[in-house]
Coordinates of C-alpha atoms in Angstrom, one line a residue:
M27 CA 53.4 150.5 -8.7
A28 CA 52.1 153.4 -10.7
H29 CA 54.5 156.3 -11.4
H30 CA 53.0 159.8 -11.0
S31 CA 54.9 162.6 -12.6
R32 CA 54.9 166.0 -11.0
P33 CA 54.2 169.0 -13.1
T34 CA 56.9 171.5 -13.7
P35 CA 56.7 175.0 -12.2
M36 CA 55.4 176.3 -15.5
G37 CA 52.9 173.5 -15.7
R38 CA 51.6 174.3 -12.2
K39 CA 51.3 178.0 -13.1
L40 CA 49.4 177.1 -16.3
M41 CA 47.0 174.8 -14.4
G42 CA 46.4 177.6 -11.8
L43 CA 45.6 180.1 -14.6
L44 CA 43.2 177.6 -16.3
R45 CA 41.3 177.2 -13.0
Q46 CA 40.9 180.9 -12.5
V47 CA 37.8 182.0 -14.3
V48 CA 35.4 184.9 -13.5
A49 CA 32.0 185.5 -15.0
D50 CA 30.8 188.7 -16.6
D51 CA 27.2 190.0 -16.3
D52 CA 26.1 187.6 -19.0
G53 CA 27.5 184.6 -17.3
Q54 CA 30.3 184.3 -19.9
G55 CA 33.7 183.2 -18.5
L56 CA 36.6 185.6 -18.7
P57 CA 40.1 184.4 -17.7
A58 CA 41.6 186.1 -14.6
L59 CA 45.3 186.7 -14.4
S60 CA 47.4 186.3 -11.3
H61 CA 50.7 188.0 -10.4
R62 CA 53.0 187.8 -7.4
L63 CA 54.3 191.2 -6.3
L64 CA 57.4 191.2 -4.1
I65 CA 57.1 194.2 -1.7
A66 CA 59.5 195.1 1.1
T67 CA 57.2 195.0 4.1
P68 CA 58.0 196.5 7.6
G69 CA 58.8 193.6 10.0
W70 CA 59.9 191.2 7.3
A71 CA 63.6 190.6 6.7
T72 CA 63.1 190.1 2.9
A73 CA 60.5 191.3 0.4
R74 CA 57.2 189.5 1.0
P75 CA 55.2 188.1 -1.9
Y76 CA 51.6 189.2 -2.4
T77 CA 49.3 187.5 -4.9
V78 CA 47.0 189.7 -6.9
Y79 CA 44.2 188.7 -9.2
L80 CA 43.3 190.8 -12.2
A81 CA 39.8 190.1 -13.5
P82 CA 39.1 191.7 -16.9
N83 CA 35.7 193.2 -17.7
E84 CA 34.1 193.6 -21.1
R85 CA 35.7 197.1 -21.6
G86 CA 39.2 195.7 -21.1
E87 CA 39.7 197.2 -17.6
F88 CA 40.9 195.0 -14.7
L89 CA 39.5 194.7 -11.2
V90 CA 42.3 193.8 -8.8
T91 CA 42.1 191.9 -5.5
C92 CA 44.8 190.6 -3.2
R93 CA 44.7 187.1 -1.7
E94 CA 46.8 188.1 1.4
L95 CA 44.9 191.3 2.0
P96 CA 41.2 190.7 1.3
G97 CA 40.3 194.4 1.9
I98 CA 42.3 195.5 -1.1
T99 CA 40.3 196.2 -4.2
T100 CA 41.4 198.5 -7.0
F101 CA 41.3 198.7 -10.8
G102 CA 43.3 199.7 -13.8
E103 CA 42.4 200.6 -17.4
D104 CA 45.0 198.0 -18.6
E105 CA 47.1 195.3 -17.1
E106 CA 50.1 197.5 -16.5
E107 CA 48.1 200.2 -14.7
A108 CA 46.2 197.6 -12.7
L109 CA 49.5 196.1 -11.4
A110 CA 50.8 199.6 -10.5
M111 CA 47.6 200.4 -8.6
A112 CA 47.7 197.0 -6.8
E113 CA 51.3 197.7 -5.7
Q114 CA 50.4 201.1 -4.5
A115 CA 47.4 199.9 -2.6
I116 CA 49.4 197.1 -0.9
R117 CA 52.2 199.4 0.1
E118 CA 49.7 201.8 1.7
A119 CA 47.9 198.9 3.5
V120 CA 51.1 197.5 5.1
G121 CA 52.9 200.8 5.6
A122 CA 55.7 200.0 3.2
P123 CA 57.7 202.9 1.8
R124 CA 57.5 203.7 -1.9
P125 CA 60.5 202.5 -4.0
S126 CA 63.1 205.2 -4.4
S127 CA 62.6 205.2 -8.2
D128 CA 59.2 206.9 -7.6
F129 CA 60.8 210.0 -6.2
P130 CA 62.0 212.7 -8.6
D131 CA 65.7 213.5 -8.8

């Protein structure tokens, strides 16, 4: 009987990242990044996870899409801005309030 080992969570994440490749205009592969954002969503008892994909272009900007909300598309000039824009777009789409840290004191 053959023994099949299961990949660790980190191994599964790495394999998922290796499978995600997008092509630029020249057909060259650029790696896409994926992130899970936990957002408090109305109607859910706990924060709901949303998977966002960041696809870099040749200028270093990121196009962002969301697996759970296919109509969401945004971008950012760098990874940090792209994630912030994704969170904002998801919050607006699902009617979630902004985190209290966004409000000035």
